mmCIF file of N, CA and C in Angstrom:
data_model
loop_
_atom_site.group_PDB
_atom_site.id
_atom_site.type_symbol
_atom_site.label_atom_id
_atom_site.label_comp_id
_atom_site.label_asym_id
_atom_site.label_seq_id
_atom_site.Cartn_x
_atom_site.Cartn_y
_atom_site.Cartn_z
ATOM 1 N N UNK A 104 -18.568 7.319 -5.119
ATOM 2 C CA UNK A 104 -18.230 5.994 -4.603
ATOM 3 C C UNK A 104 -17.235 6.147 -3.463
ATOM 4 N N UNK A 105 -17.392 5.493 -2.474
ATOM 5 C CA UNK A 105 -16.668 5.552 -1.164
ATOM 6 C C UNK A 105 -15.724 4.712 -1.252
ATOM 7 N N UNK A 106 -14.519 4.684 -1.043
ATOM 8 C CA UNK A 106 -13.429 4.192 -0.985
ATOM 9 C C UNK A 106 -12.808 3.267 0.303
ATOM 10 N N UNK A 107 -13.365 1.987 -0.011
ATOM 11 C CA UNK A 107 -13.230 0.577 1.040
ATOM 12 C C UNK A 107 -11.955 0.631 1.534
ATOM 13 N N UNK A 108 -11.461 -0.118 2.275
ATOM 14 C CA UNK A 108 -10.189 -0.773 2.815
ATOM 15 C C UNK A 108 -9.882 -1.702 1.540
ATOM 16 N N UNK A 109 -10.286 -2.435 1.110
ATOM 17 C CA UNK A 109 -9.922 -3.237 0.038
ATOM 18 C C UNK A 109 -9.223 -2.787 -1.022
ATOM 19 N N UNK A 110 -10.222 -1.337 -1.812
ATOM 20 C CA UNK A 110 -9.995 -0.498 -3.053
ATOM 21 C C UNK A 110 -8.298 0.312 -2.703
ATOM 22 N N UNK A 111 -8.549 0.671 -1.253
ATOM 23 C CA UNK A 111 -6.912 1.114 -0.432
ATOM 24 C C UNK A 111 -6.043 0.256 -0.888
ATOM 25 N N UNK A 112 -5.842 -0.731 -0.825
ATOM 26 C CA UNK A 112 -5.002 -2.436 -0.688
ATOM 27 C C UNK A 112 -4.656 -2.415 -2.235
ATOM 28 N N UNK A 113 -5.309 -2.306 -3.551
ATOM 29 C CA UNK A 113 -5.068 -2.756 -4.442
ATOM 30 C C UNK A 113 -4.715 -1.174 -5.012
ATOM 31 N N UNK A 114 -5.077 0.116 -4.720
ATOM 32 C CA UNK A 114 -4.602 1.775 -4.936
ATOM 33 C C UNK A 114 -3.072 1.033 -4.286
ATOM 34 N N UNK A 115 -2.927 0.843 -3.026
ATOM 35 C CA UNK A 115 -1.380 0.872 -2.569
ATOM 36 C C UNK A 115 -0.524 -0.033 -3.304
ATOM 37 N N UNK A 116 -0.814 -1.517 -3.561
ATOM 38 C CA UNK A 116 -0.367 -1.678 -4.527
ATOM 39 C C UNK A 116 -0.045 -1.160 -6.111
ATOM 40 N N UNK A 117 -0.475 -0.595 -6.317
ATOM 41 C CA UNK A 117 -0.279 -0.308 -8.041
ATOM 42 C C UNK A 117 0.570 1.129 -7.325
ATOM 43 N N UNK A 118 0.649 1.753 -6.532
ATOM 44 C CA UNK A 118 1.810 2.342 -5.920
ATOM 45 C C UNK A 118 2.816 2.062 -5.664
ATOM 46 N N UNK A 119 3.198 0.697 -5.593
ATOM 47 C CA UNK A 119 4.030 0.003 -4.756
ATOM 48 C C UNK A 119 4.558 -0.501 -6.023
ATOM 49 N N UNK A 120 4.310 -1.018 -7.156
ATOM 50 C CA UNK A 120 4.622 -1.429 -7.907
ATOM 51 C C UNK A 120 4.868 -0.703 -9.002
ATOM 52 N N UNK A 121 4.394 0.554 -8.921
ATOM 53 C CA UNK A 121 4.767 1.691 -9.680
ATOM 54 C C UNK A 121 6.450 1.883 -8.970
ATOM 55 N N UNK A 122 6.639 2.190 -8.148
ATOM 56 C CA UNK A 122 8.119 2.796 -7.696
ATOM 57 C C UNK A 122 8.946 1.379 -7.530
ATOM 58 N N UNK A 123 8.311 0.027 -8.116
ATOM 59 C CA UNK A 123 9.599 -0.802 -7.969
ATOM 60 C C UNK A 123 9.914 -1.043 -9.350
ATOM 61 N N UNK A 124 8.686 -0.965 -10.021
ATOM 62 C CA UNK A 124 8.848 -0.891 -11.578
ATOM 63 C C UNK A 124 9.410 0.472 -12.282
ATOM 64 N N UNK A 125 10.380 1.224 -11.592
ATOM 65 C CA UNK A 125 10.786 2.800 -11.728
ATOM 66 C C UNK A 125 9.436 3.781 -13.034
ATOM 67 N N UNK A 126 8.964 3.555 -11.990
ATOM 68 C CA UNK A 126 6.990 4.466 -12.993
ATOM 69 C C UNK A 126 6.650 3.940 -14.239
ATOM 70 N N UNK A 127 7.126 2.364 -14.614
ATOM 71 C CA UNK A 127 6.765 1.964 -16.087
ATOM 72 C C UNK A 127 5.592 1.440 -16.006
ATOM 73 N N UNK A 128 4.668 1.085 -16.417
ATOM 74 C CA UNK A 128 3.551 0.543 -16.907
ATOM 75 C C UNK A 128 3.006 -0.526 -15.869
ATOM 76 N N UNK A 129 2.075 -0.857 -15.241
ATOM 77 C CA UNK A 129 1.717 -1.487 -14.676
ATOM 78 C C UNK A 129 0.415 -1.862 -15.195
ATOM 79 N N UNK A 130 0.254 -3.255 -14.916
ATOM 80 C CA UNK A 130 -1.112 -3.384 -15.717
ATOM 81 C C UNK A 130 -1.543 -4.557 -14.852
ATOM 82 N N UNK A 131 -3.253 -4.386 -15.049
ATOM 83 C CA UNK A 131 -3.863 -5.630 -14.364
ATOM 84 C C UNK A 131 -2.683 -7.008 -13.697
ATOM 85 N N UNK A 132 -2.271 -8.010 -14.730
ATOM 86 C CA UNK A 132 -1.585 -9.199 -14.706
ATOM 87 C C UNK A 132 0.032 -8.776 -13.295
ATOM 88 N N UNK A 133 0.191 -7.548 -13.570
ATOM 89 C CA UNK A 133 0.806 -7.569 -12.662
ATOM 90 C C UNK A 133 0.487 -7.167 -11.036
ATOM 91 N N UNK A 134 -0.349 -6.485 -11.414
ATOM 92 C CA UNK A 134 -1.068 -6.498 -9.701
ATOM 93 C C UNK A 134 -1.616 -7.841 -9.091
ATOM 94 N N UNK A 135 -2.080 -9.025 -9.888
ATOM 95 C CA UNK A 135 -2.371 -9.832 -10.005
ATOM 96 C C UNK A 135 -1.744 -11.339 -9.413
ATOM 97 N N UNK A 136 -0.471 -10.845 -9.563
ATOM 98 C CA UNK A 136 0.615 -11.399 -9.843
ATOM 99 C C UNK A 136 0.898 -10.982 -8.013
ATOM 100 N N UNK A 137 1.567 -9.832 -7.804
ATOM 101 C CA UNK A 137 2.022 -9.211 -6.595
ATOM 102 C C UNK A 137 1.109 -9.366 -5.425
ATOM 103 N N UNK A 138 -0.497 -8.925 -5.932
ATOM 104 C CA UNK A 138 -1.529 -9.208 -4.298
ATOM 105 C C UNK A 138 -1.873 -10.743 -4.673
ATOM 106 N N UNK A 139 -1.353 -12.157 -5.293
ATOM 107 C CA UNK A 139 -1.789 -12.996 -5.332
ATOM 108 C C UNK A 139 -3.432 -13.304 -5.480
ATOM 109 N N UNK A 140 -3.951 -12.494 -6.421
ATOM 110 C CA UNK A 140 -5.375 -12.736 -6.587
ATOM 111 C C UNK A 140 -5.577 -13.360 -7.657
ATOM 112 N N UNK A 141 -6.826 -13.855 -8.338
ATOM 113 C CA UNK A 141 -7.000 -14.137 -9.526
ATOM 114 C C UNK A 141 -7.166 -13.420 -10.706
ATOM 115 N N UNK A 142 -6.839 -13.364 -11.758
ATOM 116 C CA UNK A 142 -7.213 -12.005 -12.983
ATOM 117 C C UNK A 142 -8.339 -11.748 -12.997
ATOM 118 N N UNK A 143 -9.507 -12.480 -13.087
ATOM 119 C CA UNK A 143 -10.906 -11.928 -12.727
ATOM 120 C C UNK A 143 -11.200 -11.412 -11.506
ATOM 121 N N UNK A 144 -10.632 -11.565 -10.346
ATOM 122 C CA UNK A 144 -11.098 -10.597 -9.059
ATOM 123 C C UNK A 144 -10.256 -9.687 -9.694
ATOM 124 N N UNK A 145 -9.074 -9.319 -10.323
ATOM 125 C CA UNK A 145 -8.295 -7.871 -10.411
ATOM 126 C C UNK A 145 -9.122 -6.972 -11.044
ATOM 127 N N UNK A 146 -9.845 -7.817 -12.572
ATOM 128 C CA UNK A 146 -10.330 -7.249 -13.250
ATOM 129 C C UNK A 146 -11.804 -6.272 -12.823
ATOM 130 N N UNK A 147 -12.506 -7.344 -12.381
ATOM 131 C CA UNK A 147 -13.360 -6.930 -11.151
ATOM 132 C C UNK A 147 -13.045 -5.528 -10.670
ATOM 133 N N UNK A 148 -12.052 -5.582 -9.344
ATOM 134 C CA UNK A 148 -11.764 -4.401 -8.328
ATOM 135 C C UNK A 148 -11.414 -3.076 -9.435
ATOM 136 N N UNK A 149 -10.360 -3.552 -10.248
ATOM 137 C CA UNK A 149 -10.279 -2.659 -11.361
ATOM 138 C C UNK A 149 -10.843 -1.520 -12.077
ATOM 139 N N UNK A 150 -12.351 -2.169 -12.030
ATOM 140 C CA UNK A 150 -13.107 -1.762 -12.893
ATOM 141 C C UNK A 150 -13.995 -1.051 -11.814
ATOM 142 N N UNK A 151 -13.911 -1.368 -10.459
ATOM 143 C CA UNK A 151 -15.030 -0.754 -9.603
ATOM 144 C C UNK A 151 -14.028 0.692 -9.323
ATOM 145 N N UNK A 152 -12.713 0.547 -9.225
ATOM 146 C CA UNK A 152 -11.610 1.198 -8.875
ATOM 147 C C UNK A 152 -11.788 2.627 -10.156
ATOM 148 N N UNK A 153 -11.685 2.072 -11.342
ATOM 149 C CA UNK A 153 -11.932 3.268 -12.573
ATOM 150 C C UNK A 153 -13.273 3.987 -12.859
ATOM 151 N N UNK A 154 -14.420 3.265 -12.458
ATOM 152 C CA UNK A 154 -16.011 3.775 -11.964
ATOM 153 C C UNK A 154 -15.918 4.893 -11.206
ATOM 154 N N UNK A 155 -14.847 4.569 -10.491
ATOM 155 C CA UNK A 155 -15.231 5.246 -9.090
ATOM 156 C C UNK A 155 -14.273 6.850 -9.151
ATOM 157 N N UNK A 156 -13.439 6.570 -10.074
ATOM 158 C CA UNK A 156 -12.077 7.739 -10.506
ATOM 159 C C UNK A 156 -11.157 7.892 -10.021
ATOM 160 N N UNK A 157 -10.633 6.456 -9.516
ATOM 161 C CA UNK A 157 -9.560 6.018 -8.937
ATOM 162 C C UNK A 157 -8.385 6.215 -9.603
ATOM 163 N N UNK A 158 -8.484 5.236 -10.585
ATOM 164 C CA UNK A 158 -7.351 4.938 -11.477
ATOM 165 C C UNK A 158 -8.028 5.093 -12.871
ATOM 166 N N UNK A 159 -7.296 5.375 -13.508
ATOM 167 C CA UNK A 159 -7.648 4.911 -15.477
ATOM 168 C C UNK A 159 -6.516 4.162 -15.919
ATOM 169 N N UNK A 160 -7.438 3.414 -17.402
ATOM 170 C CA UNK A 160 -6.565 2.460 -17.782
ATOM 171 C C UNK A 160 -6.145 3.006 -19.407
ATOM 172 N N UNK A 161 -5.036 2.894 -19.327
ATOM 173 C CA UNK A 161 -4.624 3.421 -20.959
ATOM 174 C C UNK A 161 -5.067 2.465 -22.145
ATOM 175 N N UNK A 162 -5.381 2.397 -23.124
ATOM 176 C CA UNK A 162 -5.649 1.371 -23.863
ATOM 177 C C UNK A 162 -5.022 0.578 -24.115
ATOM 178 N N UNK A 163 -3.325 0.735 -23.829
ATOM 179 C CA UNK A 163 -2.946 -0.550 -23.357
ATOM 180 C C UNK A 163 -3.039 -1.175 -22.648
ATOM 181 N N UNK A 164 -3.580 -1.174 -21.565
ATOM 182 C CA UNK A 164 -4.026 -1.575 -20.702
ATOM 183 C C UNK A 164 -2.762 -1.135 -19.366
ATOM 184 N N UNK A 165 -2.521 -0.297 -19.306
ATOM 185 C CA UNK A 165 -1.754 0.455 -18.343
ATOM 186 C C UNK A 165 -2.651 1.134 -17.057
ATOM 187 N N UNK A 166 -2.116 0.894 -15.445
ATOM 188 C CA UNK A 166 -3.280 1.490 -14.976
ATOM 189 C C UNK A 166 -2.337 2.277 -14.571
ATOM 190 N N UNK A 167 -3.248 3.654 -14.232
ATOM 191 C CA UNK A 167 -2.738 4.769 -13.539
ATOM 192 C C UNK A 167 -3.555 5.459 -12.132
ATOM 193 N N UNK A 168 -2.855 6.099 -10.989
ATOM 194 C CA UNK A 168 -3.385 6.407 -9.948
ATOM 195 C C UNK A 168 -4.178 8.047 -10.604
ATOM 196 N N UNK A 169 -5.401 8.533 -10.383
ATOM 197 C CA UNK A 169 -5.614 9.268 -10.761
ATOM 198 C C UNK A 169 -4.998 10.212 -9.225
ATOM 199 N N UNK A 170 -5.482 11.965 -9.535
ATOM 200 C CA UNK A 170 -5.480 12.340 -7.841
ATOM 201 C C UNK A 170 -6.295 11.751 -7.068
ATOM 202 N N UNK A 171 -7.572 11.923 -7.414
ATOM 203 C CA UNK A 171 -8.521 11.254 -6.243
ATOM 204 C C UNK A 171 -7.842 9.788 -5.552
ATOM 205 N N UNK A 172 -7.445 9.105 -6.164
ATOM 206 C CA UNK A 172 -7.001 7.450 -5.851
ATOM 207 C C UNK A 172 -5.615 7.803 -5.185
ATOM 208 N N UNK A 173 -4.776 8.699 -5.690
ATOM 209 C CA UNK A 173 -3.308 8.753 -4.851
ATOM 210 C C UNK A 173 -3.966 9.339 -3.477
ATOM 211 N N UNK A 174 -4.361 10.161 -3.657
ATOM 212 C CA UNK A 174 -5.311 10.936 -2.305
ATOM 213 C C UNK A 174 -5.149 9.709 -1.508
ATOM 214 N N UNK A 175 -6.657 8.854 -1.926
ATOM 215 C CA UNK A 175 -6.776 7.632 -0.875
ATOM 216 C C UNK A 175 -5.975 7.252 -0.617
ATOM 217 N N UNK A 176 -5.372 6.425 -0.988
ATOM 218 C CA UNK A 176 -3.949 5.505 -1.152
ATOM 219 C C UNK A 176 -3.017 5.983 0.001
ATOM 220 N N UNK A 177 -2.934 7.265 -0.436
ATOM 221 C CA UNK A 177 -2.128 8.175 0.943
ATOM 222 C C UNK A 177 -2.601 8.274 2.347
ATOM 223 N N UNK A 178 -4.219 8.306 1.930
ATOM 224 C CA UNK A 178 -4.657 8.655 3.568
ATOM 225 C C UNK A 178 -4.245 7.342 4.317
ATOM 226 N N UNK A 179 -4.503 6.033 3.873
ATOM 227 C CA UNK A 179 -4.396 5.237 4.329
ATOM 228 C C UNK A 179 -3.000 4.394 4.739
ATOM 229 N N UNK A 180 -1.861 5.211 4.023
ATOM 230 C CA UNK A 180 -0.790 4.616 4.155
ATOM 231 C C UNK A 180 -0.263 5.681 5.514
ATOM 232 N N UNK A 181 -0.680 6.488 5.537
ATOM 233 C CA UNK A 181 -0.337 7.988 6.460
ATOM 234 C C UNK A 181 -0.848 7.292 7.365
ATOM 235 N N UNK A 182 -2.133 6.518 7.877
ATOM 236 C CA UNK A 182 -3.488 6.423 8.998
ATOM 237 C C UNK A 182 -2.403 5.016 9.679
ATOM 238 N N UNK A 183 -1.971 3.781 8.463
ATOM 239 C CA UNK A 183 -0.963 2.760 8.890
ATOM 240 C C UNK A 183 0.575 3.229 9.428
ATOM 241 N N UNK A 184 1.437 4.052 9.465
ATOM 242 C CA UNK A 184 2.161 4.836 9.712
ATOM 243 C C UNK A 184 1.923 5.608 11.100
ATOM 244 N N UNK A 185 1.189 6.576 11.414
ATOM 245 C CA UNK A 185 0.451 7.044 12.500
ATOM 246 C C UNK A 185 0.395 5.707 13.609
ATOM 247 N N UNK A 186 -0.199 4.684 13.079
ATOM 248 C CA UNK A 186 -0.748 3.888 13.924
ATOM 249 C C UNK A 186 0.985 2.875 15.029
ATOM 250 N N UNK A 187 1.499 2.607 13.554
ATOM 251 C CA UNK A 187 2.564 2.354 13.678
ATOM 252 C C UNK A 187 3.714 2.906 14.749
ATOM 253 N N UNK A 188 3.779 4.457 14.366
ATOM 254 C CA UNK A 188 4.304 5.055 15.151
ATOM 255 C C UNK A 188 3.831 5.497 16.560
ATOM 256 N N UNK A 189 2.784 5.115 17.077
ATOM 257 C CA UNK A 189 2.643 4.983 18.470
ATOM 258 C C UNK A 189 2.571 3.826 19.147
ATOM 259 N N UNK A 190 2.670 2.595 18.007
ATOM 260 C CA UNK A 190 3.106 1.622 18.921
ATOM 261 C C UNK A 190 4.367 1.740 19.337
ATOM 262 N N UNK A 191 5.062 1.965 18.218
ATOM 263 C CA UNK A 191 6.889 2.059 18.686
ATOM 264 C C UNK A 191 7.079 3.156 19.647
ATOM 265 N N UNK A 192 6.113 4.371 20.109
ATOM 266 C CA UNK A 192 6.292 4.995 20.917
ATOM 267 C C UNK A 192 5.845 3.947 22.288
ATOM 268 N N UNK A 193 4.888 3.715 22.114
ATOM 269 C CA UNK A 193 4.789 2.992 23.430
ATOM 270 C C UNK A 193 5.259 1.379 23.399
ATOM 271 N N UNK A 194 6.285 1.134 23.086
ATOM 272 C CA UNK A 194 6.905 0.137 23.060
ATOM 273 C C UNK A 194 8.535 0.677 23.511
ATOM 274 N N UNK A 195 8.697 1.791 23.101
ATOM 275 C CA UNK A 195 9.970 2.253 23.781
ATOM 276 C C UNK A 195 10.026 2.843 24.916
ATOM 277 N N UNK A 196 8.908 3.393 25.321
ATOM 278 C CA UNK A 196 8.510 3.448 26.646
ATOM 279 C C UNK A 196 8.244 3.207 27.992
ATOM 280 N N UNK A 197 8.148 1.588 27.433
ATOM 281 C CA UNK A 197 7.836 0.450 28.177
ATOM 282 C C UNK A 197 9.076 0.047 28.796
ATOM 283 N N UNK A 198 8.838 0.544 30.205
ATOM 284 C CA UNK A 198 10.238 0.310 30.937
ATOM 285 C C UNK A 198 9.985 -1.475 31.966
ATOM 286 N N UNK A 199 9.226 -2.056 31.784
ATOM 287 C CA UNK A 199 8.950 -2.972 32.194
ATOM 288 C C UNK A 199 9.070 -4.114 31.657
ATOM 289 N N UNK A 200 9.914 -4.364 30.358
ATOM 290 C CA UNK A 200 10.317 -5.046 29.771
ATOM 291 C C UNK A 200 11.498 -4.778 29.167
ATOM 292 N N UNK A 201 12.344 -5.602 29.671
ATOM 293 C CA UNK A 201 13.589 -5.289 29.195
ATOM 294 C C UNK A 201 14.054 -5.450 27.966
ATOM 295 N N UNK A 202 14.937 -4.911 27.413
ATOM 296 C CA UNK A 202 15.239 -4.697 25.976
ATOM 297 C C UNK A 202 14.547 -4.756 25.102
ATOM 298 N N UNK A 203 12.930 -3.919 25.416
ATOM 299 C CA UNK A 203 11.705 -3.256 24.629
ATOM 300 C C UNK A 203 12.710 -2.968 23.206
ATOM 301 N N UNK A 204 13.693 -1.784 23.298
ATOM 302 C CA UNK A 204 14.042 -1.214 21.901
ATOM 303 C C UNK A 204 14.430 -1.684 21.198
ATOM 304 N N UNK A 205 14.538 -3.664 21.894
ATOM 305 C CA UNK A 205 15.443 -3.906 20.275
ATOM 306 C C UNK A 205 14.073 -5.177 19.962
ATOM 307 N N UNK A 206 13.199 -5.052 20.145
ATOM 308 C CA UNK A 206 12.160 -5.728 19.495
ATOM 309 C C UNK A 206 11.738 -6.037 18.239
ATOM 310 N N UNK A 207 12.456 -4.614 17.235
ATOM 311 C CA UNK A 207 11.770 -4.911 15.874
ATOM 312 C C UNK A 207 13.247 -5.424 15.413
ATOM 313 N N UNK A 208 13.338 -6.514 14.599
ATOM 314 C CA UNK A 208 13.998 -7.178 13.842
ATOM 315 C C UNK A 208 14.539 -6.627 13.155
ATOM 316 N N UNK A 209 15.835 -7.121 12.748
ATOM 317 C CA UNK A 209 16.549 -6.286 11.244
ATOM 318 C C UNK A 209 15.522 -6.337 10.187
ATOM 319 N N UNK A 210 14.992 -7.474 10.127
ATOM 320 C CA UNK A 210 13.966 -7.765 8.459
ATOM 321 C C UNK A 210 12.887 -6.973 8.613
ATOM 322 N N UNK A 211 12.278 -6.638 10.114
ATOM 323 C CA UNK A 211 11.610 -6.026 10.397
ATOM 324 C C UNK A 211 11.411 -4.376 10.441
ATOM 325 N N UNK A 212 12.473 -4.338 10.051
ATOM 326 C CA UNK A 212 13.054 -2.774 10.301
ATOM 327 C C UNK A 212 13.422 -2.632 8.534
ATOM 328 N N UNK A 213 13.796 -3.308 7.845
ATOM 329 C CA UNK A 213 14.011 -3.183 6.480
ATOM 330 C C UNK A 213 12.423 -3.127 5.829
ATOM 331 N N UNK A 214 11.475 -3.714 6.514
ATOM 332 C CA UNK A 214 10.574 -3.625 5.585
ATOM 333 C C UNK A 214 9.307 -1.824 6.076
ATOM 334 N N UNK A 215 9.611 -1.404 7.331
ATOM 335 C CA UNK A 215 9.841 -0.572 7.613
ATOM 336 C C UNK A 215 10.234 0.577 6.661
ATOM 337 N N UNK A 216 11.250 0.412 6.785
ATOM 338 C CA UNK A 216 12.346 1.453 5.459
ATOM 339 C C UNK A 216 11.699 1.597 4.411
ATOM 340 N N UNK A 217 11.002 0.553 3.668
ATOM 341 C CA UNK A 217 10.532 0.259 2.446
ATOM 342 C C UNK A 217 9.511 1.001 2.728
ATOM 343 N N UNK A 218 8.487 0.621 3.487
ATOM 344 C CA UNK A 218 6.919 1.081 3.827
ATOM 345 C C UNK A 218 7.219 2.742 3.646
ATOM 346 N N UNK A 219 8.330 3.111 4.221
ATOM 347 C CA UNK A 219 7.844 4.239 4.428
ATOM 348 C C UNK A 219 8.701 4.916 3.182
ATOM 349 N N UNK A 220 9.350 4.391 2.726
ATOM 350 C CA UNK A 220 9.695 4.820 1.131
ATOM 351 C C UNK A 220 9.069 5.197 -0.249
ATOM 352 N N UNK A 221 7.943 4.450 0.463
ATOM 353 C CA UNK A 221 6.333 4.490 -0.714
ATOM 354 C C UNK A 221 5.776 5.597 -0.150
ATOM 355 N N UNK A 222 5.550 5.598 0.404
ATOM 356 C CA UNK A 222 4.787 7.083 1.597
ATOM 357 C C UNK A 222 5.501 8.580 0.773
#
Protein backbone atom coordinates (compact mmCIF):
# COMPACT_ATOMS: atom_id res chain seq x y z
CA UNK A 1 0.00 0.00 0.00
CA UNK A 2 1.36 3.40 -1.03
CA UNK A 3 1.42 5.96 1.38
CA UNK A 4 -0.95 9.23 0.43
CA UNK A 5 -0.40 12.75 1.65
CA UNK A 6 -3.39 12.24 3.82
CA UNK A 7 -2.10 8.75 5.61
CA UNK A 8 1.32 11.40 6.13
CA UNK A 9 -1.15 14.03 7.96
CA UNK A 10 -2.74 11.61 10.38
CA UNK A 11 1.19 9.28 10.77
CA UNK A 12 2.39 13.08 11.72
CA UNK A 13 -0.12 13.57 13.92
CA UNK A 14 -0.10 10.56 16.19
CA UNK A 15 3.68 11.82 16.23
CA UNK A 16 2.86 14.98 17.29
CA UNK A 17 0.76 13.88 19.88
CA UNK A 18 2.91 11.21 20.95
CA UNK A 19 5.77 13.83 22.13
CA UNK A 20 3.09 16.23 23.64
CA UNK A 21 1.51 13.42 25.43
CA UNK A 22 5.36 12.55 26.77
CA UNK A 23 4.99 8.80 24.62
CA UNK A 24 1.69 7.82 26.62
CA UNK A 25 -0.99 6.22 24.82
CA UNK A 26 -2.66 7.74 22.10
CA UNK A 27 -5.69 6.44 20.75
CA UNK A 28 -8.17 6.97 17.93
CA UNK A 29 -10.55 9.74 20.09
CA UNK A 30 -7.57 11.62 20.47
CA UNK A 31 -6.32 12.08 17.05
CA UNK A 32 -9.78 12.81 16.47
CA UNK A 33 -10.00 15.32 18.72
CA UNK A 34 -6.48 17.20 17.53
CA UNK A 35 -6.99 16.83 13.35
CA UNK A 36 -10.72 17.86 14.06
CA UNK A 37 -12.23 14.93 12.15
CA UNK A 38 -15.04 12.75 12.92
CA UNK A 39 -14.45 9.24 14.88
CA UNK A 40 -15.64 7.36 11.92
CA UNK A 41 -13.30 9.08 9.30
CA UNK A 42 -10.38 8.34 12.14
CA UNK A 43 -11.55 5.01 12.41
CA UNK A 44 -11.66 4.62 8.74
CA UNK A 45 -7.93 6.15 7.95
CA UNK A 46 -6.91 4.04 10.94
CA UNK A 47 -7.69 1.02 9.75
CA UNK A 48 -6.39 1.70 6.09
CA UNK A 49 -3.20 3.09 8.08
CA UNK A 50 -2.79 -0.62 10.12
CA UNK A 51 -3.63 -2.68 6.61
CA UNK A 52 -1.09 -1.03 5.24
CA UNK A 53 1.74 -1.51 8.39
CA UNK A 54 1.70 1.77 9.38
CA UNK A 55 0.70 1.79 12.77
CA UNK A 56 -0.80 -1.07 15.15
CA UNK A 57 -3.31 -0.82 17.62
CA UNK A 58 -2.86 -2.40 21.10
CA UNK A 59 -6.00 -3.90 22.35
CA UNK A 60 -6.51 -1.14 24.18
CA UNK A 61 -6.88 0.58 21.69
CA UNK A 62 -3.49 2.41 21.75
CA UNK A 63 -2.00 3.34 18.34
CA UNK A 64 1.53 2.99 17.61
CA UNK A 65 3.94 4.26 14.68
CA UNK A 66 5.33 1.07 13.35
CA UNK A 67 9.04 1.60 11.36
CA UNK A 68 7.53 1.57 8.09
CA UNK A 69 4.92 4.55 9.21
CA UNK A 70 7.74 6.59 11.27
CA UNK A 71 9.77 6.14 7.97
CA UNK A 72 6.86 7.95 6.13
CA UNK A 73 5.95 10.35 8.57
CA UNK A 74 9.65 11.44 8.42
CA UNK A 75 10.04 11.60 4.77
CA UNK A 76 7.43 13.95 4.68
CA UNK A 77 8.15 16.10 7.56
CA UNK A 78 12.02 16.24 6.19
CA UNK A 79 10.38 17.02 2.25
CA UNK A 80 8.09 20.13 4.45
CA UNK A 81 11.31 21.36 6.15
CA UNK A 82 13.55 21.23 2.91
CA UNK A 83 10.86 23.10 1.26
CA UNK A 84 10.66 25.50 4.02
CA UNK A 85 14.13 26.10 4.21
CA UNK A 86 14.60 27.48 0.80
CA UNK A 87 12.01 29.71 1.06
CA UNK A 88 13.69 31.39 4.04
CA UNK A 89 16.77 31.12 1.96
CA UNK A 90 15.35 33.00 -0.69
CA UNK A 91 13.52 35.31 1.32
CA UNK A 92 16.72 36.42 3.04
CA UNK A 93 18.20 36.97 -0.01
CA UNK A 94 15.88 39.13 -1.33
CA UNK A 95 17.57 42.37 -1.31
CA UNK A 96 14.69 44.15 -2.90
CA UNK A 97 12.56 44.28 -0.16
CA UNK A 98 13.35 45.79 2.70
CA UNK A 99 13.36 44.21 6.01
CA UNK A 100 12.86 40.67 4.13
CA UNK A 101 14.55 39.08 7.55
CA UNK A 102 12.17 40.07 9.83
CA UNK A 103 9.13 38.66 7.97
CA UNK A 104 8.46 35.59 9.99
CA UNK A 105 6.62 36.55 13.13
CA UNK A 106 7.43 35.74 16.70
CA UNK A 107 4.26 33.18 16.66
CA UNK A 108 5.57 32.35 13.51
CA UNK A 109 8.88 31.46 14.46
CA UNK A 110 7.57 29.60 17.70
CA UNK A 111 5.63 27.34 15.71
CA UNK A 112 8.70 26.80 13.65
CA UNK A 113 10.63 25.70 16.83
CA UNK A 114 7.91 23.27 17.49
CA UNK A 115 7.78 21.83 13.81
CA UNK A 116 11.05 21.17 13.93
CA UNK A 117 11.11 19.66 17.44
CA UNK A 118 8.97 16.75 16.12
CA UNK A 119 11.44 16.18 13.29
Amino acid sequence: MKLHASGEDYLEAILILQRQMEESAVRSIDLARHMEFSKPSISHAVGLLRDGSFLVMDKDGSLHLTDKGRAGCLRQLKARISKLQNWLKEEAGNTERPHSRHFVTQGTGGKIGIFTIVV
